[in-house]
PDB file of C-alpha atoms in Angstrom:
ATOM      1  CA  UNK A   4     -47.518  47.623 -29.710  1.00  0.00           C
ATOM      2  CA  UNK A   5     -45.912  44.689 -27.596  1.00  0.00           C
ATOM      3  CA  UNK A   6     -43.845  46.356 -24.861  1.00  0.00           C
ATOM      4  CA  UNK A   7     -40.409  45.310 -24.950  1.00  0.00           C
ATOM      5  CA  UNK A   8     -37.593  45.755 -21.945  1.00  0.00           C
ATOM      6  CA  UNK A   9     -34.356  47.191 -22.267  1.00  0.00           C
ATOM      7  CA  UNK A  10     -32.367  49.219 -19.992  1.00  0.00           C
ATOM      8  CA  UNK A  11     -28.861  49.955 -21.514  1.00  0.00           C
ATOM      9  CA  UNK A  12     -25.889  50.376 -19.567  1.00  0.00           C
ATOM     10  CA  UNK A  13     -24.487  53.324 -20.299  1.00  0.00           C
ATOM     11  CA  UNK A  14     -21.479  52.553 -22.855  1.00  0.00           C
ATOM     12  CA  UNK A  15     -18.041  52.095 -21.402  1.00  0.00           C
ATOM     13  CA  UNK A  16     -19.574  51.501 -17.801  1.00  0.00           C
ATOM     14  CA  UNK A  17     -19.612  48.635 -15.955  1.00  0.00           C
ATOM     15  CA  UNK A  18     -22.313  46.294 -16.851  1.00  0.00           C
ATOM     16  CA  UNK A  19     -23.675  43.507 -14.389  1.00  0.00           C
ATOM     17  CA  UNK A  20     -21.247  40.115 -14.788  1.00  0.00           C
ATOM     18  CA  UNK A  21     -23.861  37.238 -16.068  1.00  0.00           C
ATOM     19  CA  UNK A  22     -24.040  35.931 -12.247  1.00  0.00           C
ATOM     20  CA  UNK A  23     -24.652  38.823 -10.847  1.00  0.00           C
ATOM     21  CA  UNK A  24     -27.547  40.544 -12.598  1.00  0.00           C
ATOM     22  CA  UNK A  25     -30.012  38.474 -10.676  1.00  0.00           C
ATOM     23  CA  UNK A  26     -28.049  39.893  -7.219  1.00  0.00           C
ATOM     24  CA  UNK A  27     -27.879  43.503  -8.580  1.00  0.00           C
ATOM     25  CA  UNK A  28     -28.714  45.713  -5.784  1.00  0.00           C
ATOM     26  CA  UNK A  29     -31.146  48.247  -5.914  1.00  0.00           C
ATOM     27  CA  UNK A  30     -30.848  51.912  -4.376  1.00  0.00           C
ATOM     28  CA  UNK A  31     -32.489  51.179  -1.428  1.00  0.00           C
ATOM     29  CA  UNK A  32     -29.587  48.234  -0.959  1.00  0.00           C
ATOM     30  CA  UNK A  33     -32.204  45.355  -1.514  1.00  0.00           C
ATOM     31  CA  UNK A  34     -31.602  42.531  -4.113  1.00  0.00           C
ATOM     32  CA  UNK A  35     -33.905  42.499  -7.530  1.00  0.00           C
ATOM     33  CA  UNK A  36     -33.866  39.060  -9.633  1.00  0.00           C
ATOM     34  CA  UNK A  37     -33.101  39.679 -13.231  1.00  0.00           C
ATOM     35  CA  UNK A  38     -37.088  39.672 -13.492  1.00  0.00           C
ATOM     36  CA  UNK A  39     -37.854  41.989 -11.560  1.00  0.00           C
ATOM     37  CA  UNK A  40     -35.054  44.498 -13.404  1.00  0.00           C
ATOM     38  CA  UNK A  41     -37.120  43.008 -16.581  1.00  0.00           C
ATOM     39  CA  UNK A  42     -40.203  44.305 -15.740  1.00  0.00           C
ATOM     40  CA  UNK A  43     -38.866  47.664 -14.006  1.00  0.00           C
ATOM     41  CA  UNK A  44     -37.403  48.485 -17.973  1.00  0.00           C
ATOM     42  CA  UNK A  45     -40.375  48.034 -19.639  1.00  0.00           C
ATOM     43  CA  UNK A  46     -42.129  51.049 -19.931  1.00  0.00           C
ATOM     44  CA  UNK A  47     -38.824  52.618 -21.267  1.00  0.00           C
ATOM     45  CA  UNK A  48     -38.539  50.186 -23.790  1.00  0.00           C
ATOM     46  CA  UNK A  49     -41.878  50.971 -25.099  1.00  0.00           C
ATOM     47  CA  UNK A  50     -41.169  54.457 -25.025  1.00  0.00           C
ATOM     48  CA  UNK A  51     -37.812  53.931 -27.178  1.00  0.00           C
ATOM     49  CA  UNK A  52     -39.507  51.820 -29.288  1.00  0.00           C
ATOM     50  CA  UNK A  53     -42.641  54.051 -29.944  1.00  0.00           C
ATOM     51  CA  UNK A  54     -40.465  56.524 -30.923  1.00  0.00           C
ATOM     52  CA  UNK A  55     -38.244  54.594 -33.335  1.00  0.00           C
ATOM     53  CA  UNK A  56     -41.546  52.980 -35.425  1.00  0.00           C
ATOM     54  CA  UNK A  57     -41.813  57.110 -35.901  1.00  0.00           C
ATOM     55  CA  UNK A  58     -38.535  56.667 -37.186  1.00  0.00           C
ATOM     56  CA  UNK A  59     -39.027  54.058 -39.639  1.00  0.00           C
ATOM     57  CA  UNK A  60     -39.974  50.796 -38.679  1.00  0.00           C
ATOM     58  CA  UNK A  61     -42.457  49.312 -40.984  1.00  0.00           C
ATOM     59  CA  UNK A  62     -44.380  46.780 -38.950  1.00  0.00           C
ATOM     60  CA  UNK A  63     -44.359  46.094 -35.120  1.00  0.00           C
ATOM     61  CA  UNK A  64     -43.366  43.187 -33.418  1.00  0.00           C
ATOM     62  CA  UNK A  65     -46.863  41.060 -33.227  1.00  0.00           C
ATOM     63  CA  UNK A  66     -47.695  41.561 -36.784  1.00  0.00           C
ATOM     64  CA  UNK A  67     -44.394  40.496 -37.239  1.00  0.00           C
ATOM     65  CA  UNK A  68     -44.171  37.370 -35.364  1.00  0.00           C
ATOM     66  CA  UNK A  69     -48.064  36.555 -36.944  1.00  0.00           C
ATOM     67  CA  UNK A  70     -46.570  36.895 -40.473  1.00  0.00           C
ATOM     68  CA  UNK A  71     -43.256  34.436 -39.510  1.00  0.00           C
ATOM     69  CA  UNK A  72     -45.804  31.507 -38.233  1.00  0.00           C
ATOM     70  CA  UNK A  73     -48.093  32.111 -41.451  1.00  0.00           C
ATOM     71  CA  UNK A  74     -44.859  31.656 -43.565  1.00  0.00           C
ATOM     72  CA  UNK A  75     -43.058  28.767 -42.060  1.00  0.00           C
ATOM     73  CA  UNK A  76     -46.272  27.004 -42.084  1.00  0.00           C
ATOM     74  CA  UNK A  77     -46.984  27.590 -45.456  1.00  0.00           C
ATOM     75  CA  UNK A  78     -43.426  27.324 -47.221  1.00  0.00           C
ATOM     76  CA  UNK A  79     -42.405  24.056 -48.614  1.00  0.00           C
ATOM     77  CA  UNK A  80     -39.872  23.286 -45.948  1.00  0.00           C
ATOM     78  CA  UNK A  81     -42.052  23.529 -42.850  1.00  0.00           C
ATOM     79  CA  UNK A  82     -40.637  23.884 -39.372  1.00  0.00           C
ATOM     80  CA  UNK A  83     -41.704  21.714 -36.785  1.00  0.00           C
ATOM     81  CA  UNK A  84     -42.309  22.499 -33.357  1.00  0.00           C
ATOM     82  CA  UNK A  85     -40.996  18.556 -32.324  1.00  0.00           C
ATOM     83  CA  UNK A  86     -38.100  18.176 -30.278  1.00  0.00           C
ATOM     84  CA  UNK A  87     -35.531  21.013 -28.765  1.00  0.00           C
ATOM     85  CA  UNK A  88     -32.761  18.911 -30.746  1.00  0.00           C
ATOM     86  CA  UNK A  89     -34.118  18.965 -33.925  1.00  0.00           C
ATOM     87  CA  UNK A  90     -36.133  22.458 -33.958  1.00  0.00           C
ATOM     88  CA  UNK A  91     -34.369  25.713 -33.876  1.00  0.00           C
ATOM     89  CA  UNK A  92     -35.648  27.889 -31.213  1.00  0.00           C
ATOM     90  CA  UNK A  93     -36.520  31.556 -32.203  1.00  0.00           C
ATOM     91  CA  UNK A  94     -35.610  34.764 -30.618  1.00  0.00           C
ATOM     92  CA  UNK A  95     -38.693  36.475 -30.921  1.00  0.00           C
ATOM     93  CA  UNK A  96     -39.879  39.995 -32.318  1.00  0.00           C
ATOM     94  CA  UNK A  97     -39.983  41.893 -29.123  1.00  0.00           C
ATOM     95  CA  UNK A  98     -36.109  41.171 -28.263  1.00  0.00           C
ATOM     96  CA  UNK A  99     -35.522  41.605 -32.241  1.00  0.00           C
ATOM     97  CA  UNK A 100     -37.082  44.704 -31.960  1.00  0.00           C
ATOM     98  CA  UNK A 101     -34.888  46.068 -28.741  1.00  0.00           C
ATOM     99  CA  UNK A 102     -31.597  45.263 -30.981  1.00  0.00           C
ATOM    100  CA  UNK A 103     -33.361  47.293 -33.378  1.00  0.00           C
ATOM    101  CA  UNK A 104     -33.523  50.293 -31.030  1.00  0.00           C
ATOM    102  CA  UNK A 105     -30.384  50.145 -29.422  1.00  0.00           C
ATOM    103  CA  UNK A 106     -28.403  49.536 -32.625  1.00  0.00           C
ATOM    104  CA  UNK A 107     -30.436  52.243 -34.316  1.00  0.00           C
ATOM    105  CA  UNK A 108     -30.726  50.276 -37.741  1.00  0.00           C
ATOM    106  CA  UNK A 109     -31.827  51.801 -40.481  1.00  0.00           C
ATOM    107  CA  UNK A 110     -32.500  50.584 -43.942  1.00  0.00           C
ATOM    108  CA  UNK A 111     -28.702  51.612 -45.228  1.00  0.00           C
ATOM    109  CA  UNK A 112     -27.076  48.911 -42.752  1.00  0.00           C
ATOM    110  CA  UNK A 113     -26.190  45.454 -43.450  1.00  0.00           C
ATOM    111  CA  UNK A 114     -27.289  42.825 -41.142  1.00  0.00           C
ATOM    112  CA  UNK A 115     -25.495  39.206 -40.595  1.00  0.00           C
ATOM    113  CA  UNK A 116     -26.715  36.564 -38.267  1.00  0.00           C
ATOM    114  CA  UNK A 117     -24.462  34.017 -37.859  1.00  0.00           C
ATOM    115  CA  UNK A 118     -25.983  30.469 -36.862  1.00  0.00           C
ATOM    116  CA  UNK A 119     -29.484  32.058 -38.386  1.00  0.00           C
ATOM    117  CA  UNK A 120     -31.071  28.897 -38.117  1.00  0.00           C
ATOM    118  CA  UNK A 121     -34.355  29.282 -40.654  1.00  0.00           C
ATOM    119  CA  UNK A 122     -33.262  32.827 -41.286  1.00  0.00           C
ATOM    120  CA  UNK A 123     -35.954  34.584 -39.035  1.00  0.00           C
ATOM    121  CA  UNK A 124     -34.086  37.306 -37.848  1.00  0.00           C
ATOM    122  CA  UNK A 125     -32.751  38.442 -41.007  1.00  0.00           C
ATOM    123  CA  UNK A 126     -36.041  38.476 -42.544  1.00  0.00           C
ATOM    124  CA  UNK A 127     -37.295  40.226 -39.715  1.00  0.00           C
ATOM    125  CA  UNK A 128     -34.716  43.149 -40.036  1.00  0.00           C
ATOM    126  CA  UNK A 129     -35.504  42.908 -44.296  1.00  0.00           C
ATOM    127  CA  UNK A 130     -38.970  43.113 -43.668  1.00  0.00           C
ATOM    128  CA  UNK A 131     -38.986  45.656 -40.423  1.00  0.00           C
ATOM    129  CA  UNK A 132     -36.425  48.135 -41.108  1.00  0.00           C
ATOM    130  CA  UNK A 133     -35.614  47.694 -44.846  1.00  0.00           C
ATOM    131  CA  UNK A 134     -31.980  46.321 -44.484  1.00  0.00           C
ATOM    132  CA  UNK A 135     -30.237  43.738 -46.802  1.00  0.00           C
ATOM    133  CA  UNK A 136     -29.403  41.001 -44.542  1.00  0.00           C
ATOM    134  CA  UNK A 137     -27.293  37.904 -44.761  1.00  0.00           C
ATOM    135  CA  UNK A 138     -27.105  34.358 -42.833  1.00  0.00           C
ATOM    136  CA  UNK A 139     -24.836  31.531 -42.066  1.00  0.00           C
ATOM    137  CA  UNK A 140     -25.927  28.793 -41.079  1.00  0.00           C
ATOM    138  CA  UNK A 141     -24.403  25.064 -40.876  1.00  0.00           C
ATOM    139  CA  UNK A 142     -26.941  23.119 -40.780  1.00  0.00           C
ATOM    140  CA  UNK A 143     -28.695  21.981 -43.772  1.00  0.00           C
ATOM    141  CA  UNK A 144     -32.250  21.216 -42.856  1.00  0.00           C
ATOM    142  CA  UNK A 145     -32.645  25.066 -41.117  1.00  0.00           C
ATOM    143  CA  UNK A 146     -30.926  26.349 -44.668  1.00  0.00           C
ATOM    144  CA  UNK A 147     -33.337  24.612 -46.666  1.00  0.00           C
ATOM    145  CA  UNK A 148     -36.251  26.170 -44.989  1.00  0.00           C
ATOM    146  CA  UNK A 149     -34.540  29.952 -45.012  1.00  0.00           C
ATOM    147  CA  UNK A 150     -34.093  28.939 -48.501  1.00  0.00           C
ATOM    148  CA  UNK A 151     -38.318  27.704 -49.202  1.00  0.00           C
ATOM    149  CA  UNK A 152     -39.458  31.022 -46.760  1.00  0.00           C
ATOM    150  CA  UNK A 153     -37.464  33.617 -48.606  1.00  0.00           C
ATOM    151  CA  UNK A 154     -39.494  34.275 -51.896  1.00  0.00           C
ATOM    152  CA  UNK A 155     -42.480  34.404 -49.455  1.00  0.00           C
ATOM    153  CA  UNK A 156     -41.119  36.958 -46.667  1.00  0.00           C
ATOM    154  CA  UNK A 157     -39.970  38.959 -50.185  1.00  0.00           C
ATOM    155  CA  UNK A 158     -43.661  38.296 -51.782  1.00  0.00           C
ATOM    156  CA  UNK A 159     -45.020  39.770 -48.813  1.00  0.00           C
ATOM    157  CA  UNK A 160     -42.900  42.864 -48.760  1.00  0.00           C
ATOM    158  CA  UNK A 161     -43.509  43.297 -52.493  1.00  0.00           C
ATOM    159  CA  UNK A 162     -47.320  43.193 -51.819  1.00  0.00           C
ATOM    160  CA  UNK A 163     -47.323  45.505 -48.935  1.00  0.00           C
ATOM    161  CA  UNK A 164     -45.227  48.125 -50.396  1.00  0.00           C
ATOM    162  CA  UNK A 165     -42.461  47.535 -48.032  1.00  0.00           C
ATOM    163  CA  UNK A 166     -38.905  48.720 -48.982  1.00  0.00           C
ATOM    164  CA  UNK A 167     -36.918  46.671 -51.242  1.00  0.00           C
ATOM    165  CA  UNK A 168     -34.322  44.564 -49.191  1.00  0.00           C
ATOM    166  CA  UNK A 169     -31.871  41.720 -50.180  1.00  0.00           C
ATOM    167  CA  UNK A 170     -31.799  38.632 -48.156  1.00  0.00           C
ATOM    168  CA  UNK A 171     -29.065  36.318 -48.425  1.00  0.00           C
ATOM    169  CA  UNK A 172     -28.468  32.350 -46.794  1.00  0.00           C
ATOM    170  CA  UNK A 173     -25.709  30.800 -46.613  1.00  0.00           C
ATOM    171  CA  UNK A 174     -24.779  27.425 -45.466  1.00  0.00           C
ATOM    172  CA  UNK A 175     -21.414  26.321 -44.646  1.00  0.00           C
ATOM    173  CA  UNK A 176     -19.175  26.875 -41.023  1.00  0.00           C
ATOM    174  CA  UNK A 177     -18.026  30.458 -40.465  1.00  0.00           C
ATOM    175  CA  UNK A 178     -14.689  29.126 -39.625  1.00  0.00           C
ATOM    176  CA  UNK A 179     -13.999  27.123 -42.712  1.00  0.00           C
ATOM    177  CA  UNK A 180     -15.488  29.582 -45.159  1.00  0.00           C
ATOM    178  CA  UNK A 181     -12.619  31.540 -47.593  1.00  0.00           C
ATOM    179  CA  UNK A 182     -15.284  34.730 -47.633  1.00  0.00           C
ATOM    180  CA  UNK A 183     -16.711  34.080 -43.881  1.00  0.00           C
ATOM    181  CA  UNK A 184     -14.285  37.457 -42.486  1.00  0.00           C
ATOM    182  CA  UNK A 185     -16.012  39.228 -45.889  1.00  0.00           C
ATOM    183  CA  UNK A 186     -18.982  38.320 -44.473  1.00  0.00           C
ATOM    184  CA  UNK A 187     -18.339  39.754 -41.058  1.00  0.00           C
ATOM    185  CA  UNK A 188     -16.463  42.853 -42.247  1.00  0.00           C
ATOM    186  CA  UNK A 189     -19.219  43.696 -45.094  1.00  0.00           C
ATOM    187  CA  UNK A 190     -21.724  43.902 -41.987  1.00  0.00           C
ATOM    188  CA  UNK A 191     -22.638  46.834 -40.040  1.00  0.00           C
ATOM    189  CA  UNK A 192     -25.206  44.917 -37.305  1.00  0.00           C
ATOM    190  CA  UNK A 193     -24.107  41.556 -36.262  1.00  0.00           C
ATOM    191  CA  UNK A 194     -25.844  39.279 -34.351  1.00  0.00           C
ATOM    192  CA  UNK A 195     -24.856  35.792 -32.753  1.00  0.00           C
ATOM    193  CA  UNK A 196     -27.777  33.360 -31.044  1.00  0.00           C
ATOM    194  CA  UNK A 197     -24.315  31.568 -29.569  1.00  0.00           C
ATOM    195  CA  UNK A 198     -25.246  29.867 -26.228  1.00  0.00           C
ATOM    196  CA  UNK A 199     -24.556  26.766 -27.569  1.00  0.00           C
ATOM    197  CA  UNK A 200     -21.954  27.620 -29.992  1.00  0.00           C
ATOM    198  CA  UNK A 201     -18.459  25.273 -29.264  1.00  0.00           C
ATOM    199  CA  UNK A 202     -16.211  26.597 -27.916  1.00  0.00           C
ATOM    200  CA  UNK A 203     -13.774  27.000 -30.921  1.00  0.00           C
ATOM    201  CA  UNK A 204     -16.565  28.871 -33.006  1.00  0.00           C
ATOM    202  CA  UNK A 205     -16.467  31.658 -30.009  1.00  0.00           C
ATOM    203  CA  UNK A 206     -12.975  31.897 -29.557  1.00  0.00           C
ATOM    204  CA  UNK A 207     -13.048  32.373 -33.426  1.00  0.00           C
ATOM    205  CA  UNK A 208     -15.609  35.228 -32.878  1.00  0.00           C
ATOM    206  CA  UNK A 209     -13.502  36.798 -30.313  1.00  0.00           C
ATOM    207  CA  UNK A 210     -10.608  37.685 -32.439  1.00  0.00           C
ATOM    208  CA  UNK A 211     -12.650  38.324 -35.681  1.00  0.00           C
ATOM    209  CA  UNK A 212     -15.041  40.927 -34.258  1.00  0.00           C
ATOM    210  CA  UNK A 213     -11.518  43.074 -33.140  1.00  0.00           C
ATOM    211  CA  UNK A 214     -11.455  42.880 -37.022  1.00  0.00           C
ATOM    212  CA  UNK A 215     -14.538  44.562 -37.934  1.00  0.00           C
ATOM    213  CA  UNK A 216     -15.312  48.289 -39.194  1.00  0.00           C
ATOM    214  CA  UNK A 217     -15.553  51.254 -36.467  1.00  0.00           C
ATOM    215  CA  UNK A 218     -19.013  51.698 -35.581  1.00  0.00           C
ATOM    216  CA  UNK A 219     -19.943  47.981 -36.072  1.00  0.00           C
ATOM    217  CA  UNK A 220     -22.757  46.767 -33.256  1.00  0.00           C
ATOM    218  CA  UNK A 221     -22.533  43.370 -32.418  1.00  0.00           C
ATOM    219  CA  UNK A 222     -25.244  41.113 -30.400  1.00  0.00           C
ATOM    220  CA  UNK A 223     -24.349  37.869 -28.540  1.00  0.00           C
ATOM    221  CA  UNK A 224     -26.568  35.986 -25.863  1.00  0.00           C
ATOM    222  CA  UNK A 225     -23.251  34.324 -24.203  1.00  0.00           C
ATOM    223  CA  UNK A 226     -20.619  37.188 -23.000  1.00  0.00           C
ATOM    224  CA  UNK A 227     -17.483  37.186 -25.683  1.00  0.00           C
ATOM    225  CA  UNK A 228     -15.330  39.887 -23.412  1.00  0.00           C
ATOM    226  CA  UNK A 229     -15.218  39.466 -19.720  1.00  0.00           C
ATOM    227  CA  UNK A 230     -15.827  43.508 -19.574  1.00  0.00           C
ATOM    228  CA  UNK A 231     -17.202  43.689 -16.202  1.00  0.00           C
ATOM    229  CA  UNK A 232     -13.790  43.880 -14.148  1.00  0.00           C
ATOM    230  CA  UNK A 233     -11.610  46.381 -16.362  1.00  0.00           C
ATOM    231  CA  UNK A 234      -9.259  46.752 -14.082  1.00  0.00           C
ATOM    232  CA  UNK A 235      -7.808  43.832 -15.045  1.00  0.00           C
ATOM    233  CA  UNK A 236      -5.070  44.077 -17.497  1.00  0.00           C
ATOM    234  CA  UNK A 237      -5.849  41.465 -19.711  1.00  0.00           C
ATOM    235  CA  UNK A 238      -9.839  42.308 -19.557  1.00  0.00           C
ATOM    236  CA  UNK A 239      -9.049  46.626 -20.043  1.00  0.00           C
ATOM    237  CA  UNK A 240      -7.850  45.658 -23.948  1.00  0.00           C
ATOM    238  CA  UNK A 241     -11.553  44.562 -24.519  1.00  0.00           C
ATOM    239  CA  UNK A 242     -12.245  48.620 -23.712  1.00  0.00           C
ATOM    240  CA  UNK A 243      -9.323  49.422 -26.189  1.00  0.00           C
ATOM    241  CA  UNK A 244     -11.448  47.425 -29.297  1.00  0.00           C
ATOM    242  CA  UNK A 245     -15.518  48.111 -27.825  1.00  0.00           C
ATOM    243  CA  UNK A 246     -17.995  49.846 -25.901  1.00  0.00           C
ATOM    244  CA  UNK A 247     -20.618  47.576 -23.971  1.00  0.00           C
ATOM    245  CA  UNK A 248     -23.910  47.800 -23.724  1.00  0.00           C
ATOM    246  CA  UNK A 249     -25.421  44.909 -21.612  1.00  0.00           C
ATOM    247  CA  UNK A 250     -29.496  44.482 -21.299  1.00  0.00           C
ATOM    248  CA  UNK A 251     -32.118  41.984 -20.180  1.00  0.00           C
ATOM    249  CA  UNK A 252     -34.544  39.922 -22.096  1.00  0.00           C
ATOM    250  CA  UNK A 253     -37.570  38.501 -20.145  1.00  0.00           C
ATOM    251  CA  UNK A 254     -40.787  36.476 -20.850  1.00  0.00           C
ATOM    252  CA  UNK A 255     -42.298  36.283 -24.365  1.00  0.00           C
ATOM    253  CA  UNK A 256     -38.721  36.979 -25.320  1.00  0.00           C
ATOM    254  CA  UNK A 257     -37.320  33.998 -26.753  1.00  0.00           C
ATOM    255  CA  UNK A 258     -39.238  30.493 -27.678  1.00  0.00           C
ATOM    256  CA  UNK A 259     -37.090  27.876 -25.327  1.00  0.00           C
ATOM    257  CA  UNK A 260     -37.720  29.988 -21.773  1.00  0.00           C
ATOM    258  CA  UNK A 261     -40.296  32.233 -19.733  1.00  0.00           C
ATOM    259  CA  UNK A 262     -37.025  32.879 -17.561  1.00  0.00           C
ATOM    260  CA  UNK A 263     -34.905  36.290 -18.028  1.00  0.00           C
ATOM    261  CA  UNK A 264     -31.511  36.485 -19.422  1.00  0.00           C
ATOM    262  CA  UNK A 265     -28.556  38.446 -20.039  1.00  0.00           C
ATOM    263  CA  UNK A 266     -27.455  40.056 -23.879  1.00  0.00           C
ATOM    264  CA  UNK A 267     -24.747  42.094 -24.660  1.00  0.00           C
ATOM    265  CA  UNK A 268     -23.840  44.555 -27.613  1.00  0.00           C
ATOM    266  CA  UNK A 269     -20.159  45.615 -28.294  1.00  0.00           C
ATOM    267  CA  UNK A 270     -20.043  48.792 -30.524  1.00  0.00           C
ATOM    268  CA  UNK A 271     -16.081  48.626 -32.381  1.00  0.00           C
ATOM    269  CA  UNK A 272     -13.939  51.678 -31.753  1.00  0.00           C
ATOM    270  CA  UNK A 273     -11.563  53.054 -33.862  1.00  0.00           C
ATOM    271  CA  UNK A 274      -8.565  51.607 -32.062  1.00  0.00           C
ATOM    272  CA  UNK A 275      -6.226  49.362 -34.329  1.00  0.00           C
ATOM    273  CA  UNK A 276      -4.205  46.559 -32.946  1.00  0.00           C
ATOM    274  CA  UNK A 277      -0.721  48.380 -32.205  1.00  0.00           C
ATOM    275  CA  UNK A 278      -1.896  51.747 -31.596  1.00  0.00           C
ATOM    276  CA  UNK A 279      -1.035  52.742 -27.955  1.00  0.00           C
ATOM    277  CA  UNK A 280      -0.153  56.030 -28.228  1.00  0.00           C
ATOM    278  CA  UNK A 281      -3.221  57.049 -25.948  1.00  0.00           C
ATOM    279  CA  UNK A 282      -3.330  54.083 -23.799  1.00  0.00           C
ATOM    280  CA  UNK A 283      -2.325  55.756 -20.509  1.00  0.00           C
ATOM    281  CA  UNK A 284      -5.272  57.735 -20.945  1.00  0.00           C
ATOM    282  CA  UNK A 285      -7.487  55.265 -22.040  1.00  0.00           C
ATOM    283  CA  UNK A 286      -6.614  53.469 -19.134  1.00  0.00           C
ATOM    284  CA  UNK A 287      -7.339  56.161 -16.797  1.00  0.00           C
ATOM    285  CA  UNK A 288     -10.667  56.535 -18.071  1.00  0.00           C
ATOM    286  CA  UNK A 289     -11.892  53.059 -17.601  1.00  0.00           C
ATOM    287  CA  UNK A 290     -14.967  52.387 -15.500  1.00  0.00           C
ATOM    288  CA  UNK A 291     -13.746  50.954 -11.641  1.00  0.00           C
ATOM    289  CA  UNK A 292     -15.031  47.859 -10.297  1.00  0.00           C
ATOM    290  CA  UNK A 293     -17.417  48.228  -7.700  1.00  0.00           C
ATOM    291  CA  UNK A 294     -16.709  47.209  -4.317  1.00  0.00           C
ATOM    292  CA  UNK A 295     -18.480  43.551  -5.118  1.00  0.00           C
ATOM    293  CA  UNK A 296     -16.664  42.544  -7.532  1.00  0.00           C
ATOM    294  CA  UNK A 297     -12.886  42.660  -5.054  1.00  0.00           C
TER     295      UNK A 297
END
């Protein structure tokens, strides 16, 4: 089993602000890098996700990440490891995996990637957990090899006696597409690889994930809701619509970097846009700032 790292925040607190999990201070009162908090998680992660393979994940991360190289090599359409620009990068299995856990995905969830490049984490959650899965992606060349790997990832499942799961690709812009808010609202896991998503794609994100279901988790690599200062009028309506959950990814991670980053998950309340009957006690119950971040 590849250990993974994950330390949630516990949701509705204050999660470390992107430039200041490297700075976080430990209880002693010394500063830990963002790798060092990496490395402290991991033996929890493992321990989560030990106990949610019990649960019902089908293959584990390596065998996973063996059978994605086998398939891109082999399918029609191959991708080339040749140039950052025209190569998309994977997240890999291990930080697939920890999205797993902390989502809690079973097979009866419906899992979108938007910007899914070559589709690998949508046939990782098909082939892993069992869930249907659907991406979106606007460029061509990565659709065209989602499209050539996706009879083979199915093949394999088929073979292996693996549950049955639908895969879907789609490639057009989110923005422009008359069913793309179908496509987020149908979804109960959502995940976005958007660090370098324009700026207009994000701000499009912002307001439709307010749209989504109760109970929809939602994954992003760049932070969508400045969360970390709720005492801040404008900032406290992100608690109104979500609960946060921020976590670091480390080494072995993610294909472009050894270093450690930030992700964050938003989990939708059941608040509706307009409905501030309880907003004096929502208010009250908001996490404070710590002293830092005056």
């Amino acid at each position: 089993m590849v250990g993974c790292v994950t330390t949630p925040v516990r949701a509705g607190s204050v999660g470390p602000s992107p430039v200041r999990v490297a700075a976080a201070l430990t209880a002693s009162g010394r500063k830990r890098s963002l790798a060092d908090r990496a490395e402290e998680e991991q033996e929890l992660h493992r321990t989560l996700s030990e106990s949610h393979l019990a649960a019902g994940l089908q293959l584990d991360a390596d065998v996973m990440d063996e059978l994605k190289q086998d398939i891109y090599e082999r399918c029609g359409k191959r991708r080339k490891m040749l140039h950052w620009a025209k190569c998309p990068k994977f997240i890999l299995d291990p930080l697939i995996e920890r999205m797993m856990v902390l989502a809690k995905v079973t097979p009866q969830d419906t899992f979108l990637d938007i910007g899914s490049g070559v589709g690998n984490v949508v046939e990782s959650m098909a082939t892993r957990v069992g869930c249907n899965g659907v991406g979106i992606e606007i460029a061509k060349v990565n659709h065209e090899v989602a499209m050539a790997a996706k009879p083979l990832f199915a093949e394999y499942r088929s073979q292996h006696g693996l549950r049955e799961a639908k895969t879907e690709f789609v490639c057009g812009d989110i923005m422009k597409m008359a069913d793309g808010m179908d496509y987020i609202n149908n979804a109960s896991v959502i995940w976005c690889s958007n660090k370098l998503f324009p700026i207009e794609v994000n701000s499009y994100l912002v307001n439709a994930f307010k749209e989504t279901p109760p109970g929809t988790r939602i994954f992003v690599m760049n932070n969508l809701y400045n969360h970390h200062r709720p005492s801040c009028k404008t900032q406290a309506e992100c608690f109104k619509y979500f609960k946060f959950t921020d976590f670091a990814w480390g080494a072995g991670d993610v294909e472009w970097t050894n270093a450690p980053g930030c992700m964050y998950m938003y989990t939708r309340t059941d608040y509706v846009e307009g409905d501030d009957s309880d907003d004096a006690s929502s208010q009250s119950s908001l996490p404070q700032n710590s002293s830092d971040d005056n």
